[in-house]
PDB file of C-alpha atoms and ligand atoms in Angstrom:
ATOM      1  CA  UNK A   1      24.668 100.434 -45.758  1.00 97.00           C
ATOM      2  CA  UNK A   2      28.421 100.928 -44.190  1.00 98.00           C
ATOM      3  CA  UNK A   3      30.995 102.762 -46.123  1.00 98.00           C
ATOM      4  CA  UNK A   4      34.732 102.176 -44.494  1.00 98.00           C
ATOM      5  CA  UNK A   5      37.659 104.121 -46.158  1.00 98.00           C
ATOM      6  CA  UNK A   6      40.418 101.558 -46.971  1.00 98.00           C
ATOM      7  CA  UNK A   7      42.556 104.633 -48.107  1.00 98.00           C
ATOM      8  CA  UNK A   8      41.958 107.931 -49.271  1.00 98.00           C
ATOM      9  CA  UNK A   9      45.337 109.571 -50.663  1.00 98.00           C
ATOM     10  CA  UNK A  10      45.591 110.590 -54.431  1.00 97.00           C
ATOM     11  CA  UNK A  11      48.785 109.736 -56.418  1.00 97.00           C
ATOM     12  CA  UNK A  12      50.303 107.594 -54.261  1.00 98.00           C
ATOM     13  CA  UNK A  13      49.916 106.621 -50.182  1.00 97.00           C
ATOM     14  CA  UNK A  14      51.414 108.304 -47.330  1.00 95.00           C
ATOM     15  CA  UNK A  15      52.957 106.673 -44.885  1.00 95.00           C
ATOM     16  CA  UNK A  16      50.316 104.302 -42.790  1.00 92.00           C
ATOM     17  CA  UNK A  17      47.362 105.076 -45.528  1.00 95.00           C
ATOM     18  CA  UNK A  18      46.545 103.908 -48.903  1.00 98.00           C
ATOM     19  CA  UNK A  19      45.358 104.952 -52.231  1.00 98.00           C
ATOM     20  CA  UNK A  20      41.586 104.993 -53.275  1.00 98.00           C
ATOM     21  CA  UNK A  21      39.838 101.848 -51.768  1.00 98.00           C
ATOM     22  CA  UNK A  22      36.191 101.808 -50.293  1.00 98.00           C
ATOM     23  CA  UNK A  23      34.518  98.320 -48.934  1.00 98.00           C
ATOM     24  CA  UNK A  24      30.706  98.951 -48.651  1.00 98.00           C
ATOM     25  CA  UNK A  25      28.825  96.505 -47.196  1.00 98.00           C
ATOM     26  CA  UNK A  26      25.098  96.011 -46.687  1.00 98.00           C
ATOM     27  CA  UNK A  27      23.138  92.849 -46.012  1.00 97.00           C
ATOM     28  CA  UNK A  28      26.116  91.024 -45.162  1.00 97.00           C
ATOM     29  CA  UNK A  29      27.681  91.413 -48.864  1.00 98.00           C
ATOM     30  CA  UNK A  30      30.763  93.064 -49.145  1.00 98.00           C
ATOM     31  CA  UNK A  31      31.676  95.099 -52.554  1.00 98.00           C
ATOM     32  CA  UNK A  32      35.093  96.483 -52.926  1.00 98.00           C
ATOM     33  CA  UNK A  33      34.957  99.626 -54.996  1.00 98.00           C
ATOM     34  CA  UNK A  34      38.299 100.543 -56.443  1.00 98.00           C
ATOM     35  CA  UNK A  35      41.858  98.686 -55.243  1.00 98.00           C
ATOM     36  CA  UNK A  36      44.323 101.273 -55.347  1.00 98.00           C
ATOM     37  CA  UNK A  37      48.012 100.964 -53.885  1.00 98.00           C
ATOM     38  CA  UNK A  38      48.422  99.569 -50.621  1.00 98.00           C
ATOM     39  CA  UNK A  39      44.373  99.094 -49.813  1.00 98.00           C
ATOM     40  CA  UNK A  40      44.419  95.200 -49.335  1.00 98.00           C
ATOM     41  CA  UNK A  41      46.994  95.286 -45.779  1.00 98.00           C
ATOM     42  CA  UNK A  42      43.875  98.226 -44.790  1.00 97.00           C
ATOM     43  CA  UNK A  43      41.481  95.155 -45.976  1.00 98.00           C
ATOM     44  CA  UNK A  44      42.826  92.484 -44.312  1.00 98.00           C
ATOM     45  CA  UNK A  45      42.900  94.503 -41.280  1.00 97.00           C
ATOM     46  CA  UNK A  46      39.307  93.819 -40.733  1.00 96.00           C
ATOM     47  CA  UNK A  47      38.236  90.665 -43.313  1.00 97.00           C
ATOM     48  CA  UNK A  48      39.974  87.647 -45.381  1.00 97.00           C
ATOM     49  CA  UNK A  49      40.450  88.217 -49.145  1.00 98.00           C
ATOM     50  CA  UNK A  50      37.907  85.099 -49.607  1.00 98.00           C
ATOM     51  CA  UNK A  51      35.087  87.182 -48.032  1.00 98.00           C
ATOM     52  CA  UNK A  52      34.985  90.021 -50.596  1.00 98.00           C
ATOM     53  CA  UNK A  53      32.164  89.340 -53.014  1.00 98.00           C
ATOM     54  CA  UNK A  54      32.446  91.830 -55.736  1.00 98.00           C
ATOM     55  CA  UNK A  55      34.844  94.254 -56.588  1.00 98.00           C
ATOM     56  CA  UNK A  56      33.943  97.574 -58.596  1.00 98.00           C
ATOM     57  CA  UNK A  57      36.728  99.192 -60.344  1.00 98.00           C
ATOM     58  CA  UNK A  58      35.981 103.121 -61.613  1.00 98.00           C
ATOM     59  CA  UNK A  59      39.014 103.394 -64.116  1.00 98.00           C
ATOM     60  CA  UNK A  60      42.832 102.177 -64.815  1.00 98.00           C
ATOM     61  CA  UNK A  61      44.921 104.273 -63.357  1.00 98.00           C
ATOM     62  CA  UNK A  62      47.472 101.981 -60.520  1.00 98.00           C
ATOM     63  CA  UNK A  63      46.082 104.349 -57.548  1.00 98.00           C
ATOM     64  CA  UNK A  64      42.581 103.273 -58.457  1.00 98.00           C
ATOM     65  CA  UNK A  65      43.549  99.699 -59.210  1.00 98.00           C
ATOM     66  CA  UNK A  66      47.087  98.250 -58.466  1.00 98.00           C
ATOM     67  CA  UNK A  67      46.026  96.289 -55.248  1.00 98.00           C
ATOM     68  CA  UNK A  68      43.595  94.072 -57.172  1.00 98.00           C
ATOM     69  CA  UNK A  69      46.578  92.002 -58.278  1.00 98.00           C
ATOM     70  CA  UNK A  70      47.564  91.001 -54.255  1.00 98.00           C
ATOM     71  CA  UNK A  71      43.783  90.672 -53.959  1.00 98.00           C
ATOM     72  CA  UNK A  72      43.439  88.152 -56.338  1.00 98.00           C
ATOM     73  CA  UNK A  73      46.675  86.202 -55.524  1.00 98.00           C
ATOM     74  CA  UNK A  74      45.873  85.921 -51.804  1.00 98.00           C
ATOM     75  CA  UNK A  75      42.114  83.981 -53.024  1.00 98.00           C
ATOM     76  CA  UNK A  76      44.077  82.121 -55.945  1.00 98.00           C
ATOM     77  CA  UNK A  77      47.359  80.908 -54.204  1.00 97.00           C
ATOM     78  CA  UNK A  78      45.174  79.226 -51.311  1.00 94.00           C
ATOM     79  CA  UNK A  79      45.272  75.415 -50.435  1.00 94.00           C
ATOM     80  CA  UNK A  80      40.831  75.959 -50.921  1.00 95.00           C
ATOM     81  CA  UNK A  81      40.337  78.682 -53.162  1.00 96.00           C
ATOM     82  CA  UNK A  82      37.017  80.266 -52.874  1.00 97.00           C
ATOM     83  CA  UNK A  83      34.405  80.935 -56.066  1.00 98.00           C
ATOM     84  CA  UNK A  84      35.811  83.238 -58.772  1.00 98.00           C
ATOM     85  CA  UNK A  85      35.505  87.275 -57.733  1.00 98.00           C
ATOM     86  CA  UNK A  86      33.567  88.924 -60.024  1.00 98.00           C
ATOM     87  CA  UNK A  87      34.810  92.292 -60.887  1.00 98.00           C
ATOM     88  CA  UNK A  88      33.059  94.969 -62.614  1.00 98.00           C
ATOM     89  CA  UNK A  89      35.197  97.346 -64.766  1.00 98.00           C
ATOM     90  CA  UNK A  90      34.915  99.009 -67.872  1.00 98.00           C
ATOM     91  CA  UNK A  91      36.173  97.633 -71.364  1.00 98.00           C
ATOM     92  CA  UNK A  92      39.842  97.113 -71.476  1.00 98.00           C
ATOM     93  CA  UNK A  93      40.430  99.232 -67.946  1.00 98.00           C
ATOM     94  CA  UNK A  94      42.451  96.348 -65.922  1.00 98.00           C
ATOM     95  CA  UNK A  95      43.867  94.800 -68.879  1.00 98.00           C
ATOM     96  CA  UNK A  96      47.306  96.129 -67.216  1.00 98.00           C
ATOM     97  CA  UNK A  97      46.711  94.776 -63.750  1.00 98.00           C
ATOM     98  CA  UNK A  98      45.565  91.667 -64.650  1.00 98.00           C
ATOM     99  CA  UNK A  99      48.679  90.624 -66.961  1.00 97.00           C
ATOM    100  CA  UNK A 100      50.567  91.141 -64.408  1.00 98.00           C
ATOM    101  CA  UNK A 101      51.218  87.714 -63.393  1.00 97.00           C
ATOM    102  CA  UNK A 102      52.552  84.852 -65.603  1.00 96.00           C
ATOM    103  CA  UNK A 103      49.261  83.622 -68.272  1.00 96.00           C
ATOM    104  CA  UNK A 104      46.764  81.680 -66.264  1.00 95.00           C
ATOM    105  CA  UNK A 105      47.984  82.196 -62.976  1.00 96.00           C
ATOM    106  CA  UNK A 106      45.178  84.194 -61.846  1.00 97.00           C
ATOM    107  CA  UNK A 107      42.314  83.419 -64.380  1.00 97.00           C
ATOM    108  CA  UNK A 108      40.740  80.746 -61.916  1.00 97.00           C
ATOM    109  CA  UNK A 109      40.549  83.977 -59.417  1.00 98.00           C
ATOM    110  CA  UNK A 110      38.437  85.987 -61.323  1.00 98.00           C
ATOM    111  CA  UNK A 111      35.085  86.677 -63.662  1.00 98.00           C
ATOM    112  CA  UNK A 112      35.372  89.859 -65.646  1.00 98.00           C
ATOM    113  CA  UNK A 113      32.251  91.846 -65.887  1.00 98.00           C
ATOM    114  CA  UNK A 114      32.991  94.812 -68.634  1.00 97.00           C
ATOM    115  CA  UNK A 115      30.415  97.423 -67.782  1.00 97.00           C
ATOM    116  CA  UNK A 116      28.309  99.683 -70.113  1.00 96.00           C
ATOM    117  CA  UNK A 117      28.017 102.864 -69.247  1.00 95.00           C
ATOM    118  CA  UNK A 118      24.674 103.654 -68.376  1.00 87.00           C
ATOM    119  CA  UNK A 119      22.633 100.320 -68.543  1.00 87.00           C
ATOM    120  CA  UNK A 120      21.449  98.767 -65.243  1.00 85.00           C
ATOM    121  CA  UNK A 121      23.962  96.881 -63.099  1.00 96.00           C
ATOM    122  CA  UNK A 122      23.298  94.428 -60.044  1.00 97.00           C
ATOM    123  CA  UNK A 123      25.783  94.144 -57.628  1.00 98.00           C
ATOM    124  CA  UNK A 124      24.560  91.876 -54.918  1.00 98.00           C
ATOM    125  CA  UNK A 125      22.012  93.737 -52.847  1.00 98.00           C
ATOM    126  CA  UNK A 126      23.610  96.945 -54.396  1.00 98.00           C
ATOM    127  CA  UNK A 127      21.477  98.572 -57.477  1.00 98.00           C
ATOM    128  CA  UNK A 128      24.031 100.621 -59.520  1.00 98.00           C
ATOM    129  CA  UNK A 129      24.342 103.498 -62.305  1.00 97.00           C
ATOM    130  CA  UNK A 130      27.114 104.324 -63.710  1.00 98.00           C
ATOM    131  CA  UNK A 131      28.178 107.661 -65.698  1.00 97.00           C
ATOM    132  CA  UNK A 132      31.178 108.464 -67.927  1.00 98.00           C
ATOM    133  CA  UNK A 133      33.029 111.252 -65.939  1.00 98.00           C
ATOM    134  CA  UNK A 134      35.765 113.497 -67.750  1.00 98.00           C
ATOM    135  CA  UNK A 135      39.032 112.010 -66.369  1.00 98.00           C
ATOM    136  CA  UNK A 136      42.104 110.815 -69.098  1.00 98.00           C
ATOM    137  CA  UNK A 137      41.541 107.466 -69.192  1.00 98.00           C
ATOM    138  CA  UNK A 138      37.562 106.302 -68.992  1.00 98.00           C
ATOM    139  CA  UNK A 139      35.935 106.961 -65.307  1.00 98.00           C
ATOM    140  CA  UNK A 140      32.794 104.988 -64.339  1.00 98.00           C
ATOM    141  CA  UNK A 141      31.863 107.471 -61.380  1.00 98.00           C
ATOM    142  CA  UNK A 142      29.107 105.193 -59.925  1.00 98.00           C
ATOM    143  CA  UNK A 143      25.755 105.455 -57.595  1.00 98.00           C
ATOM    144  CA  UNK A 144      25.303 102.775 -55.522  1.00 98.00           C
ATOM    145  CA  UNK A 145      21.666 101.942 -53.916  1.00 98.00           C
ATOM    146  CA  UNK A 146      20.400  99.635 -51.495  1.00 97.00           C
ATOM    147  CA  UNK A 147      17.336  99.659 -49.579  1.00 91.00           C
ATOM    148  CA  UNK A 148      16.559 103.617 -49.388  1.00 93.00           C
ATOM    149  CA  UNK A 149      20.191 104.748 -49.326  1.00 97.00           C
ATOM    150  CA  UNK A 150      22.145 105.948 -51.633  1.00 98.00           C
ATOM    151  CA  UNK A 151      25.901 106.357 -51.802  1.00 98.00           C
ATOM    152  CA  UNK A 152      27.597 108.527 -55.161  1.00 98.00           C
ATOM    153  CA  UNK A 153      31.704 108.143 -55.842  1.00 98.00           C
ATOM    154  CA  UNK A 154      33.010 109.791 -58.676  1.00 98.00           C
ATOM    155  CA  UNK A 155      36.239 107.870 -59.316  1.00 98.00           C
ATOM    156  CA  UNK A 156      38.445 110.547 -60.412  1.00 98.00           C
ATOM    157  CA  UNK A 157      36.656 113.455 -62.593  1.00 98.00           C
ATOM    158  CA  UNK A 158      36.830 117.023 -63.882  1.00 98.00           C
ATOM    159  CA  UNK A 159      33.913 118.788 -62.930  1.00 97.00           C
ATOM    160  CA  UNK A 160      30.990 118.211 -64.830  1.00 97.00           C
ATOM    161  CA  UNK A 161      27.188 118.564 -65.014  1.00 98.00           C
ATOM    162  CA  UNK A 162      27.242 114.754 -64.968  1.00 98.00           C
ATOM    163  CA  UNK A 163      29.012 114.749 -61.122  1.00 98.00           C
ATOM    164  CA  UNK A 164      26.046 116.516 -60.245  1.00 98.00           C
ATOM    165  CA  UNK A 165      23.382 114.114 -61.906  1.00 98.00           C
ATOM    166  CA  UNK A 166      25.484 111.484 -60.618  1.00 98.00           C
ATOM    167  CA  UNK A 167      24.754 112.757 -56.926  1.00 98.00           C
ATOM    168  CA  UNK A 168      21.789 113.882 -57.350  1.00 98.00           C
ATOM    169  CA  UNK A 169      19.807 113.665 -53.898  1.00 98.00           C
ATOM    170  CA  UNK A 170      22.424 110.881 -51.992  1.00 98.00           C
ATOM    171  CA  UNK A 171      22.927 110.690 -48.694  1.00 98.00           C
ATOM    172  CA  UNK A 172      26.276 110.517 -48.986  1.00 98.00           C
ATOM    173  CA  UNK A 173      29.274 111.330 -52.042  1.00 98.00           C
ATOM    174  CA  UNK A 174      32.081 110.664 -52.039  1.00 98.00           C
ATOM    175  CA  UNK A 175      34.113 112.618 -54.274  1.00 98.00           C
ATOM    176  CA  UNK A 176      37.925 113.457 -55.846  1.00 98.00           C
ATOM    177  CA  UNK A 177      39.095 116.303 -54.696  1.00 98.00           C
ATOM    178  CA  UNK A 178      42.526 116.414 -55.506  1.00 98.00           C
ATOM    179  CA  UNK A 179      43.385 120.393 -55.172  1.00 98.00           C
ATOM    180  CA  UNK A 180      41.988 122.531 -52.320  1.00 98.00           C
ATOM    181  CA  UNK A 181      41.266 125.528 -54.674  1.00 96.00           C
ATOM    182  CA  UNK A 182      42.658 125.489 -57.815  1.00 94.00           C
ATOM    183  CA  UNK A 183      43.612 122.921 -60.339  1.00 96.00           C
ATOM    184  CA  UNK A 184      46.421 123.180 -62.681  1.00 96.00           C
ATOM    185  CA  UNK A 185      46.109 124.744 -65.701  1.00 96.00           C
ATOM    186  CA  UNK A 186      47.096 121.283 -67.400  1.00 96.00           C
ATOM    187  CA  UNK A 187      44.764 119.016 -65.250  1.00 97.00           C
ATOM    188  CA  UNK A 188      42.079 121.202 -65.328  1.00 96.00           C
ATOM    189  CA  UNK A 189      39.477 119.052 -67.283  1.00 97.00           C
ATOM    190  CA  UNK A 190      40.004 115.964 -65.918  1.00 98.00           C
ATOM    191  CA  UNK A 191      40.244 116.320 -61.813  1.00 98.00           C
ATOM    192  CA  UNK A 192      38.649 118.301 -59.055  1.00 98.00           C
ATOM    193  CA  UNK A 193      39.384 120.779 -56.470  1.00 98.00           C
ATOM    194  CA  UNK A 194      37.452 121.004 -53.166  1.00 98.00           C
ATOM    195  CA  UNK A 195      35.852 123.918 -53.929  1.00 98.00           C
ATOM    196  CA  UNK A 196      34.099 122.898 -56.862  1.00 98.00           C
ATOM    197  CA  UNK A 197      33.221 119.824 -55.412  1.00 98.00           C
ATOM    198  CA  UNK A 198      31.291 121.771 -52.769  1.00 98.00           C
ATOM    199  CA  UNK A 199      29.863 123.366 -55.621  1.00 98.00           C
ATOM    200  CA  UNK A 200      28.563 120.069 -57.336  1.00 98.00           C
ATOM    201  CA  UNK A 201      27.515 119.040 -53.872  1.00 98.00           C
ATOM    202  CA  UNK A 202      25.300 121.831 -53.117  1.00 98.00           C
ATOM    203  CA  UNK A 203      23.872 121.651 -56.799  1.00 98.00           C
ATOM    204  CA  UNK A 204      23.089 118.043 -56.157  1.00 98.00           C
ATOM    205  CA  UNK A 205      21.294 118.345 -52.942  1.00 98.00           C
ATOM    206  CA  UNK A 206      23.522 115.721 -50.918  1.00 98.00           C
ATOM    207  CA  UNK A 207      23.109 115.095 -47.193  1.00 97.00           C
ATOM    208  CA  UNK A 208      26.629 114.455 -46.436  1.00 98.00           C
ATOM    209  CA  UNK A 209      29.999 114.988 -48.489  1.00 98.00           C
ATOM    210  CA  UNK A 210      33.118 112.971 -48.045  1.00 98.00           C
ATOM    211  CA  UNK A 211      36.284 114.707 -49.982  1.00 98.00           C
ATOM    212  CA  UNK A 212      38.469 111.591 -51.050  1.00 98.00           C
ATOM    213  CA  UNK A 213      42.161 111.382 -53.391  1.00 98.00           C
ATOM    214  CA  UNK A 214      43.624 114.879 -51.454  1.00 98.00           C
ATOM    215  CA  UNK A 215      47.440 115.143 -52.932  1.00 97.00           C
ATOM    216  CA  UNK A 216      49.745 113.808 -50.669  1.00 97.00           C
ATOM    217  CA  UNK A 217      50.506 116.996 -47.792  1.00 96.00           C
ATOM    218  CA  UNK A 218      47.503 118.253 -48.587  1.00 97.00           C
ATOM    219  CA  UNK A 219      45.805 119.808 -45.578  1.00 98.00           C
ATOM    220  CA  UNK A 220      42.047 118.534 -44.950  1.00 98.00           C
ATOM    221  CA  UNK A 221      40.935 121.476 -42.854  1.00 98.00           C
ATOM    222  CA  UNK A 222      42.108 123.674 -45.620  1.00 98.00           C
ATOM    223  CA  UNK A 223      40.022 121.270 -48.014  1.00 98.00           C
ATOM    224  CA  UNK A 224      36.952 121.142 -45.760  1.00 98.00           C
ATOM    225  CA  UNK A 225      36.726 125.014 -45.884  1.00 98.00           C
ATOM    226  CA  UNK A 226      37.037 125.456 -49.131  1.00 98.00           C
ATOM    227  CA  UNK A 227      34.145 122.756 -50.003  1.00 98.00           C
ATOM    228  CA  UNK A 228      32.254 124.470 -47.191  1.00 97.00           C
ATOM    229  CA  UNK A 229      32.384 128.058 -48.706  1.00 95.00           C
ATOM    230  CA  UNK A 230      29.373 126.765 -51.120  1.00 94.00           C
ATOM    231  CA  UNK A 231      27.984 123.597 -49.413  1.00 98.00           C
ATOM    232  CA  UNK A 232      26.224 123.531 -45.834  1.00 96.00           C
ATOM    233  CA  UNK A 233      26.330 120.140 -44.551  1.00 95.00           C
ATOM    234  CA  UNK A 234      28.543 117.810 -43.220  1.00 95.00           C
ATOM    235  CA  UNK A 235      31.934 117.898 -45.218  1.00 98.00           C
ATOM    236  CA  UNK A 236      34.344 114.713 -44.362  1.00 98.00           C
ATOM    237  CA  UNK A 237      37.756 113.523 -45.374  1.00 98.00           C
ATOM    238  CA  UNK A 238      38.465 110.174 -46.175  1.00 98.00           C
ATOM    239  CA  UNK A 239      41.300 108.422 -44.291  1.00 96.00           C
ATOM    240  CA  UNK A 240      42.222 104.845 -44.091  1.00 96.00           C
ATOM    241  CA  UNK A 241      40.016 103.349 -40.711  1.00 96.00           C
ATOM    242  CA  UNK A 242      37.195 105.914 -41.103  1.00 97.00           C
ATOM    243  CA  UNK A 243      33.804 104.212 -41.289  1.00 98.00           C
ATOM    244  CA  UNK A 244      30.129 106.071 -41.954  1.00 97.00           C
ATOM    245  CA  UNK A 245      27.075 104.567 -41.548  1.00 96.00           C
ATOM    246  CA  UNK A 246      24.301 105.616 -44.005  1.00 94.00           C
ATOM    247  CA  UNK A 247      22.085 107.846 -43.687  1.00 72.00           C
TER     248      UNK A 247
HETATM  249 ZN1   ZN B 301      42.819 108.930 -62.147  1.00 55.33          ZN
END
C-alpha cells in the first residue's frame, strides 16, 4: 500500500500546499481519501483525473471535500468522459459541494454511496471499516486494510477511545493534529493536539504516526516533539508530495 500526501494543511491551504487529501494506492487501484482545497492540482501532477478509481470523504467541511468539484468537472467536461466515479461519504455530507454546479451537470460523473458507519465496506482491494468520531459535523474515521497492511485515518476529531480502536495495531496512523499542545476551549471536544495524538498512537500500538491538518504556521518540529512525548515510534508530518510505502 502506498500513501501519497496531496496536502495536509488544516483550515486553509498555505502557499504551495493543499488541505487534507491523500492518494492511497494498492494493486494499481487508486483511492482518494478526502479532497480538501487545492488537492486537485497536486493530484494532477501525478495522475489524470480519469485515473482515480474511487473517493472516500471523511466529513463535509470544505477543507476536506471542496476539490471534489474540480475533480468531477475534470472528468465530466471531457469529450470522452470516463465511467462514473464511486464516491463514499456519510449521508448528506456532500450535499453542498455537489450542489455547486447547475443541476444535472455533474450527475453522470459520479455514483454516491452513502456509508453506514460500522458496516463492512469494500472499496476495490481495500477492506474499509469506519467509526464515527467526535467533530462538529458527523465525521467518519476510516481503517483501510489491503494485503496485511493497515492504514488508519481520523478525519477531524477530538480525543476519543474510538480513535484508539480505529487505529489498533495499524501500520500507519494518519491523525489530525491541528494544535501542538493545547486545543482552545471552544474546540476541545472536536479537534486534537499533537500531544494527544501521540498518546493515542501509543495506546493503539501503531507502527508509524503521521500528523496532519496542522494549523497554518505551526512549527512541524514542535508538533513532532509533542507527539513523541508519549509515542516512541517514528513521527512525521504530512505535507504535499510526501510518499509513504506501508509497512
Ligand atoms: Zn472538519
